Short mmCIF file of C-alpha atoms in Angstrom, two decimals:
data_model
loop_
_atom_site.label_atom_id
_atom_site.label_comp_id
_atom_site.label_asym_id
_atom_site.label_seq_id
_atom_site.Cartn_x
_atom_site.Cartn_y
_atom_site.Cartn_z
CA MET A 1 46.31 -29.27 27.28
CA LYS A 2 49.32 -31.70 27.08
CA ILE A 3 50.34 -33.05 23.69
CA SER A 4 53.07 -35.20 22.64
CA ILE A 5 54.12 -35.54 18.89
CA PHE A 6 56.05 -38.33 17.35
CA GLY A 7 57.34 -38.59 13.58
CA SER A 8 60.43 -38.81 11.72
CA TYR A 9 62.25 -35.91 13.57
CA ASN A 10 65.85 -36.28 13.55
CA GLY A 11 67.28 -33.11 12.78
CA THR A 12 68.45 -33.78 9.54
CA SER A 13 65.46 -33.48 7.27
CA THR A 14 64.30 -29.71 7.01
CA GLY A 15 61.15 -31.06 5.35
CA ASP A 16 60.26 -33.00 8.64
CA THR A 17 60.95 -30.06 10.86
CA ALA A 18 58.57 -28.08 8.49
CA ILE A 19 55.87 -30.48 9.18
CA LEU A 20 56.41 -30.41 12.98
CA LEU A 21 56.45 -26.57 12.98
CA GLY A 22 53.38 -26.42 10.92
CA LEU A 23 51.62 -28.70 13.47
CA MET A 24 52.81 -26.61 16.36
CA ARG A 25 51.55 -23.31 14.78
CA ALA A 26 48.32 -25.22 14.41
CA ILE A 27 48.38 -26.38 17.89
CA TYR A 28 49.18 -23.24 19.46
CA GLN A 29 46.79 -21.30 17.23
CA GLU A 30 43.86 -23.31 18.89
CA HIS A 31 45.51 -24.09 22.34
CA PRO A 32 47.76 -21.16 23.09
CA ALA A 33 48.78 -22.53 26.50
CA ALA A 34 49.34 -25.94 25.07
CA GLU A 35 52.22 -27.84 26.61
CA VAL A 36 53.94 -29.68 23.56
CA THR A 37 56.48 -32.58 23.89
CA VAL A 38 58.48 -33.70 20.76
CA LEU A 39 59.24 -37.29 20.77
CA SER A 40 62.33 -37.24 18.38
CA LEU A 41 64.65 -39.55 16.55
CA GLY A 42 67.73 -37.69 16.79
CA PRO A 43 69.14 -34.30 18.06
CA LEU A 44 66.58 -31.62 17.28
CA ASP A 45 67.33 -27.81 17.58
CA LEU A 46 64.02 -25.62 17.29
CA SER A 47 65.91 -22.62 18.69
CA LYS A 48 65.88 -20.72 15.19
CA GLU A 49 62.16 -21.45 14.33
CA ALA A 50 60.28 -19.91 17.17
CA GLN A 51 58.39 -17.32 14.51
CA LEU A 52 57.19 -20.23 12.19
CA GLY A 53 56.08 -22.39 14.99
CA ARG A 54 54.41 -19.55 17.12
CA TYR A 55 55.75 -20.44 20.25
CA THR A 56 57.32 -18.31 22.90
CA ASN A 57 58.57 -21.16 25.18
CA ARG A 58 60.21 -23.99 23.18
CA PRO A 59 58.73 -27.30 23.14
CA LYS A 60 60.19 -30.05 25.22
CA VAL A 61 62.08 -32.48 23.18
CA VAL A 62 62.72 -36.20 24.17
CA ARG A 63 64.89 -38.25 22.05
CA VAL A 64 63.21 -41.46 22.33
CA ASN A 65 65.73 -43.81 20.63
CA ALA A 66 68.62 -42.88 22.74
CA TRP A 67 70.33 -45.31 25.04
CA ILE A 68 72.95 -44.96 27.57
CA PHE A 69 75.56 -45.48 24.91
CA GLU A 70 75.02 -42.25 23.00
CA GLU A 71 74.00 -40.25 26.41
CA LEU A 72 77.63 -40.81 27.58
CA PRO A 73 80.44 -39.95 24.91
CA LEU A 74 83.17 -42.34 26.28
CA LEU A 75 80.52 -45.15 26.01
CA SER A 76 79.37 -43.87 22.59
CA SER A 77 83.01 -43.77 21.34
CA ILE A 78 83.78 -47.49 22.74
CA VAL A 79 80.57 -48.92 21.23
CA TRP A 80 81.37 -47.15 17.98
CA ARG A 81 84.63 -48.79 17.59
CA LEU A 82 83.44 -52.27 18.71
CA GLN A 83 80.11 -52.09 16.96
CA ARG A 84 81.15 -54.84 14.44
CA PHE A 85 81.51 -57.45 17.06
CA LEU A 86 78.24 -56.31 19.02
CA PRO A 87 75.12 -58.15 17.83
CA TYR A 88 72.99 -55.85 20.27
CA ARG A 89 74.36 -52.71 18.32
CA SER A 90 70.76 -52.69 16.34
CA ILE A 91 69.28 -51.45 19.58
CA LEU A 92 70.67 -48.01 19.25
CA GLY A 93 68.17 -47.35 16.57
CA SER A 94 65.15 -48.75 18.15
CA ILE A 95 62.64 -47.22 20.84
CA ASN A 96 63.78 -46.83 24.09
CA ASP A 97 60.62 -47.62 26.08
CA ARG A 98 61.70 -45.69 29.16
CA ARG A 99 62.19 -42.58 27.38
CA CYS A 100 59.10 -42.99 25.46
CA LYS A 101 56.97 -43.54 28.41
CA ALA A 102 58.53 -40.61 30.22
CA GLY A 103 57.63 -38.47 27.05
CA LEU A 104 54.02 -39.68 27.20
CA ALA A 105 53.45 -39.44 31.00
CA GLY A 106 50.45 -37.33 31.89
CA GLN A 107 49.73 -36.35 28.25
CA ASP A 108 46.28 -35.84 26.85
CA LEU A 109 47.16 -36.98 23.13
CA LEU A 110 49.71 -38.45 21.15
CA ILE A 111 49.89 -36.97 17.53
CA ILE A 112 51.76 -39.15 15.03
CA CYS A 113 52.53 -36.63 12.39
CA GLY A 114 53.88 -36.19 9.02
CA GLY A 115 56.59 -38.05 6.51
CA ASN A 116 56.03 -41.28 4.70
CA LEU A 117 55.54 -43.08 8.11
CA LEU A 118 53.37 -46.02 6.89
CA MET A 119 55.84 -47.98 4.71
CA ASP A 120 58.26 -50.91 4.92
CA LEU A 121 61.05 -49.42 2.40
CA PHE A 122 63.20 -49.31 5.30
CA PRO A 123 63.90 -52.48 7.66
CA GLY A 124 62.14 -51.95 11.05
CA SER A 125 59.73 -48.97 10.08
CA ALA A 126 56.42 -51.02 10.76
CA ASP A 127 58.03 -52.22 14.09
CA LEU A 128 59.06 -48.56 15.05
CA ILE A 129 55.39 -47.39 14.39
CA GLU A 130 53.93 -50.06 16.36
CA ARG A 131 56.27 -49.75 19.23
CA VAL A 132 54.97 -46.13 19.53
CA CYS A 133 51.38 -46.98 19.28
CA SER A 134 51.80 -49.90 21.80
CA ILE A 135 53.38 -47.84 24.56
CA SER A 136 50.99 -44.96 23.97
CA GLU A 137 47.88 -47.42 24.53
CA LYS A 138 49.66 -48.96 27.76
CA SER A 139 50.11 -45.44 29.11
CA GLY A 140 46.48 -44.53 28.66
CA VAL A 141 47.37 -41.84 26.04
CA PRO A 142 45.09 -41.73 22.85
CA TYR A 143 46.76 -41.37 19.51
CA CYS A 144 46.10 -40.05 16.09
CA PHE A 145 47.79 -40.04 12.64
CA LEU A 146 47.86 -36.65 11.07
CA GLY A 147 49.33 -35.76 7.71
CA VAL A 148 50.95 -39.06 7.23
CA GLY A 149 52.07 -40.68 3.71
CA ALA A 150 51.41 -44.46 3.15
CA GLY A 151 53.22 -46.88 0.76
CA PRO A 152 55.08 -48.70 -0.54
CA ILE A 153 53.89 -51.82 1.97
CA ALA A 154 55.08 -54.97 0.17
CA GLY A 155 55.52 -57.14 3.38
CA GLU A 156 52.48 -59.11 4.81
CA SER A 157 53.81 -58.58 8.39
CA ALA A 158 54.00 -54.93 7.89
CA ARG A 159 50.29 -54.58 6.37
CA ALA A 160 49.09 -56.16 9.45
CA ILE A 161 51.19 -54.06 11.95
CA PHE A 162 49.86 -50.89 10.10
CA ALA A 163 46.38 -52.35 10.03
CA LYS A 164 46.36 -52.77 13.58
CA CYS A 165 47.97 -49.33 14.51
CA LEU A 166 45.36 -47.49 12.30
CA ALA A 167 42.47 -49.39 13.91
CA GLY A 168 43.48 -48.18 17.42
CA ALA A 169 43.67 -44.66 16.35
CA ARG A 170 41.30 -41.96 17.46
CA SER A 171 41.60 -40.46 13.74
CA VAL A 172 43.67 -41.09 10.77
CA THR A 173 44.34 -38.06 8.11
CA VAL A 174 46.76 -38.76 5.08
CA ARG A 175 48.28 -36.23 2.74
CA ASP A 176 47.43 -37.35 -0.74
CA GLN A 177 44.95 -39.41 -2.59
CA GLY A 178 47.39 -42.61 -3.05
CA SER A 179 47.66 -42.77 0.59
CA LEU A 180 44.34 -42.50 1.36
CA ASP A 181 43.45 -45.39 -1.16
CA LEU A 182 45.94 -47.59 0.32
CA CYS A 183 44.86 -46.89 3.92
CA ARG A 184 41.01 -47.66 3.04
CA GLY A 185 41.87 -50.40 0.70
CA LEU A 186 44.96 -52.40 1.93
CA LEU A 187 44.69 -51.55 5.43
CA LYS A 188 41.11 -51.40 5.86
CA CYS A 189 40.86 -48.18 7.56
CA GLU A 190 37.49 -46.99 6.10
CA ASN A 191 37.44 -43.73 8.10
CA ALA A 192 40.62 -42.42 6.85
CA VAL A 193 40.48 -38.71 5.41
CA ARG A 194 42.77 -36.62 3.25
CA ALA A 195 43.83 -33.31 4.18
CA PRO A 196 46.99 -31.02 2.98
CA ASP A 197 50.34 -31.73 4.26
CA ILE A 198 50.74 -30.02 7.64
CA ALA A 199 53.90 -28.05 6.25
CA PHE A 200 51.30 -25.88 4.32
CA ALA A 201 50.15 -24.51 7.50
CA LEU A 202 53.53 -22.59 7.54
CA GLN A 203 53.52 -18.83 6.55
CA ASN A 204 55.99 -16.92 4.78
CA SER A 205 57.11 -13.66 6.66
CA ARG A 206 59.13 -12.47 3.78
CA ARG A 207 56.32 -12.36 1.09
CA THR A 208 57.48 -8.76 0.31
CA ASN A 209 60.91 -9.68 -0.53
CA THR A 210 61.97 -7.47 -3.36
CA ARG A 211 65.24 -9.61 -4.49
CA ARG A 212 63.48 -12.16 -6.62
CA GLY A 213 64.72 -13.02 -10.08
CA GLY A 214 66.65 -16.25 -9.06
CA LEU A 215 66.27 -19.70 -9.91
CA ALA A 216 66.36 -22.14 -6.85
CA VAL A 217 67.48 -25.74 -7.39
CA ASN A 218 66.88 -28.67 -5.05
CA VAL A 219 68.34 -32.15 -5.79
CA ALA A 220 67.80 -35.36 -4.01
CA ALA A 221 70.68 -37.95 -4.38
CA VAL A 222 68.59 -40.64 -6.19
CA GLY A 223 70.30 -43.90 -6.39
CA ASP A 224 73.16 -42.73 -4.44
CA ARG A 225 74.55 -45.03 -1.68
CA THR A 226 72.34 -42.99 1.07
CA TRP A 227 69.35 -44.08 -0.85
CA PRO A 228 67.35 -47.00 0.28
CA LYS A 229 68.02 -49.02 -3.17
CA PRO A 230 71.30 -47.80 -4.24
CA ASP A 231 72.17 -47.74 -8.03
CA GLU A 232 75.27 -45.77 -9.25
CA GLU A 233 74.29 -46.19 -12.93
CA GLN A 234 70.86 -44.50 -12.21
CA TYR A 235 72.45 -41.76 -10.13
CA ARG A 236 74.62 -40.84 -12.80
CA SER A 237 71.94 -40.78 -15.48
CA TYR A 238 69.71 -38.69 -12.97
CA VAL A 239 72.55 -36.12 -12.21
CA ALA A 240 73.25 -35.74 -16.01
CA GLY A 241 69.58 -35.37 -16.61
CA ILE A 242 69.10 -32.66 -14.05
CA VAL A 243 72.03 -30.95 -15.30
CA ARG A 244 70.47 -30.77 -18.82
CA LEU A 245 67.17 -29.70 -17.27
CA VAL A 246 68.59 -26.94 -15.25
CA ARG A 247 70.88 -25.57 -18.12
CA ALA A 248 67.63 -25.30 -20.43
CA VAL A 249 65.65 -23.48 -17.62
CA ILE A 250 68.61 -21.09 -17.20
CA GLY A 251 68.43 -20.73 -21.07
CA GLU A 252 64.70 -20.13 -21.12
CA CYS A 253 64.15 -17.96 -18.26
CA LYS A 254 67.61 -16.05 -17.89
CA PRO A 255 67.74 -15.83 -14.01
CA GLN A 256 69.63 -13.29 -12.13
CA ARG A 257 71.01 -15.96 -9.85
CA VAL A 258 71.17 -19.56 -9.49
CA GLU A 259 71.11 -20.89 -5.79
CA PHE A 260 71.03 -24.70 -4.66
CA VAL A 261 68.92 -25.42 -1.56
CA SER A 262 69.43 -28.41 0.25
CA THR A 263 66.61 -29.70 2.69
CA ASN A 264 68.11 -33.01 3.63
CA GLY A 265 71.69 -32.30 4.69
CA ILE A 266 74.32 -34.56 4.16
CA VAL A 267 72.14 -37.11 2.53
CA ASP A 268 72.01 -35.10 -0.45
CA ASP A 269 75.27 -33.13 -0.51
CA ARG A 270 76.90 -35.43 -3.11
CA ALA A 271 74.06 -34.82 -5.53
CA LEU A 272 73.91 -30.95 -4.96
CA ASP A 273 77.85 -30.98 -5.36
CA ASP A 274 77.86 -32.96 -8.60
CA VAL A 275 75.12 -30.90 -10.31
CA ARG A 276 76.44 -27.63 -9.10
CA LEU A 277 79.78 -28.22 -10.14
CA GLU A 278 78.92 -29.54 -13.73
CA LEU A 279 76.79 -26.55 -14.29
CA ASN A 280 79.57 -24.20 -13.61
CA ARG A 281 82.06 -26.26 -15.73
CA LEU A 282 79.67 -25.81 -18.63
CA ARG A 283 78.43 -22.14 -18.17
CA SER A 284 79.39 -19.76 -20.59
CA GLY A 285 78.62 -16.02 -21.35
CA ASP A 286 76.69 -14.33 -18.73
CA THR A 287 75.31 -17.23 -17.25
CA PRO A 288 75.34 -16.72 -13.38
CA VAL A 289 77.71 -18.98 -11.28
CA ALA A 290 75.59 -21.57 -9.35
CA THR A 291 75.96 -21.08 -5.59
CA VAL A 292 74.91 -22.86 -2.45
CA ALA A 293 72.31 -21.20 0.05
CA SER A 294 73.04 -21.54 3.38
CA CYS A 295 70.20 -23.63 4.89
CA GLN A 296 70.40 -24.50 8.68
CA SER A 297 66.63 -24.22 9.29
CA VAL A 298 63.33 -24.32 7.69
CA THR A 299 63.46 -20.25 8.09
CA ASP A 300 66.43 -20.60 5.90
CA VAL A 301 65.06 -22.54 3.06
CA ILE A 302 61.87 -20.42 3.08
CA GLU A 303 64.23 -17.04 2.91
CA ALA A 304 66.14 -18.94 -0.10
CA PHE A 305 63.06 -19.82 -1.89
CA SER A 306 61.82 -16.12 -1.33
CA ARG A 307 64.91 -14.78 -3.62
CA ALA A 308 63.63 -17.00 -6.56
CA ASN A 309 60.67 -16.83 -9.13
CA LEU A 310 61.01 -20.47 -9.89
CA ALA A 311 62.28 -23.55 -8.04
CA ILE A 312 63.22 -26.87 -9.50
CA THR A 313 62.58 -29.30 -6.82
CA THR A 314 63.00 -33.17 -6.08
CA ARG A 315 62.25 -33.22 -2.55
CA LEU A 316 58.53 -33.30 -1.48
CA HIS A 317 59.02 -30.62 1.12
CA ALA A 318 61.32 -28.50 -0.72
CA GLY A 319 58.46 -27.99 -2.94
CA ILE A 320 55.98 -27.14 -0.26
CA LEU A 321 58.21 -24.59 1.15
CA ALA A 322 58.88 -23.36 -2.20
CA ALA A 323 55.14 -22.74 -2.59
CA VAL A 324 54.96 -21.35 0.88
CA ALA A 325 57.54 -18.60 0.00
CA GLY A 326 55.51 -17.82 -2.96
CA CYS A 327 57.67 -19.45 -5.69
CA ARG A 328 56.62 -21.55 -8.92
CA VAL A 329 57.48 -24.93 -8.61
CA LEU A 330 58.68 -27.23 -11.23
CA PRO A 331 58.82 -30.79 -9.61
CA VAL A 332 60.91 -33.76 -10.60
CA ALA A 333 59.14 -36.77 -9.23
CA TYR A 334 61.37 -39.20 -8.07
CA ASP A 335 58.44 -40.97 -6.03
CA ARG A 336 54.70 -40.98 -6.41
CA LYS A 337 54.22 -38.83 -3.37
CA VAL A 338 56.11 -35.86 -5.02
CA GLY A 339 53.81 -35.29 -7.86
CA ALA A 340 50.72 -36.36 -6.15
CA VAL A 341 50.84 -33.91 -3.43
CA LEU A 342 51.94 -30.88 -5.28
CA GLN A 343 49.36 -31.81 -8.04
CA GLU A 344 46.52 -32.53 -5.64
CA GLU A 345 47.17 -29.10 -4.11
CA ARG A 346 47.26 -27.28 -7.36
CA ILE A 347 50.94 -26.18 -6.87
CA ALA A 348 52.24 -27.54 -9.92
CA PRO A 349 49.86 -29.02 -12.59
CA HIS A 350 52.62 -31.38 -13.84
CA ALA A 351 55.56 -33.12 -12.62
CA ILE A 352 58.56 -34.47 -14.64
CA GLU A 353 59.06 -38.09 -14.17
CA LEU A 354 62.57 -39.72 -12.95
CA ALA A 355 62.13 -42.06 -16.08
CA ASP A 356 62.43 -38.93 -18.33
CA ILE A 357 65.18 -37.11 -16.33
CA CYS A 358 67.41 -40.53 -16.88
CA ASP A 359 66.40 -40.69 -20.36
CA GLU A 360 69.06 -39.16 -22.81
CA GLU A 361 66.37 -38.84 -25.54
CA TRP A 362 64.06 -36.96 -23.29
CA ASN A 363 62.29 -33.98 -24.87
CA ILE A 364 63.26 -31.26 -22.70
CA ARG A 365 61.40 -28.60 -24.66
CA ALA A 366 58.10 -30.21 -23.64
CA SER A 367 59.17 -30.10 -20.04
CA LEU A 368 60.00 -26.35 -20.38
CA ASN A 369 56.47 -25.81 -21.77
CA LEU A 370 55.14 -26.86 -18.31
CA ILE A 371 56.60 -23.77 -16.85
CA ASP A 372 54.00 -21.46 -18.39
CA ASP A 373 51.20 -23.53 -16.72
CA LEU A 374 52.71 -22.96 -13.14
CA PRO A 375 50.57 -20.52 -10.87
CA GLU A 376 52.14 -17.94 -9.05
CA GLY A 377 52.19 -16.66 -5.67
CA PRO A 378 51.31 -18.19 -2.26
CA ARG A 379 48.39 -20.37 -1.92
CA ASP A 380 46.51 -19.13 1.24
CA THR A 381 43.43 -21.10 1.06
CA ILE A 382 45.96 -24.40 1.30
CA GLY A 383 47.54 -23.24 4.47
CA ALA A 384 44.16 -22.15 6.10
CA GLU A 385 42.76 -25.89 5.38
CA ALA A 386 46.00 -27.31 6.51
#
């Protein structure tokens, strides 16, 4: 069986890679001899993840938004320097039809999987999905949506595009109830169903790790210039709130170590550094120095969470991977999806809202009480369902 997979796979988000690995593990479990082609949106190195993805021969990776400018270093350098004068620079981020068709040639199925793919928060998001679905249809390859998130969808054009794409799909599976309601209501896809995020299909090979006793911290750069809607004032309030929360948790739980775990590379680096440096500046007594875990792969992230008893997470898939590692999760919901997915799968009964984090009068004591309600240990039933 030949299967192509498309999603937000660009090599910079460990969460998106975790979705991909969970899907490949499921595919190879059902079809050990399957030939998998990943249609990526950036350089993607899967060499370190063979155990998690359960593959012996690495899947073929086709970068479907690469153009000749990026394939040839000299031309890439010239275009980079002249881009402000070149109106066609925007095509570098669009789908290369030739490459996409090549990745779909002779395939039995295209799986559009994972991430918040059905939304128009970023310009061109709907057009990208429409292009991939159109090329798939013209290539005679059936497609389905699996484990995707939906919303926000504000524009009428995006709404029409997504409704058309879902109508042409063999099946539609979303990862949370809010996405299901949106697909069935706004997008008129009545056959949509809900199932756990595909990243839950991963298994932790280090559950017997005896080095627990730490606190893991994951921070997204909410409001930073890397964000869809930059807001420096919000960012500063958010960072100050995260610092207050982490300090309170350290005082309550007395961890042996504090490690920062990043799942989104350079996008979140500023927030990680700002929070960590401020924590170390304010620390006193025997409070451990906050360090950064080296996380170059999904395997590294799971390993880092395996050293902790509790994880404070803002990124959705940081929370999911912490749960896979058998760590308790206290989520900060900067977006609806974070609280929804983790609550619906009973990873965390409650989530701390972004508005509370940014409020200087926020009652941290009430949030600390949430820790006692957090379930412990890995949830195997979720992984089996995923």
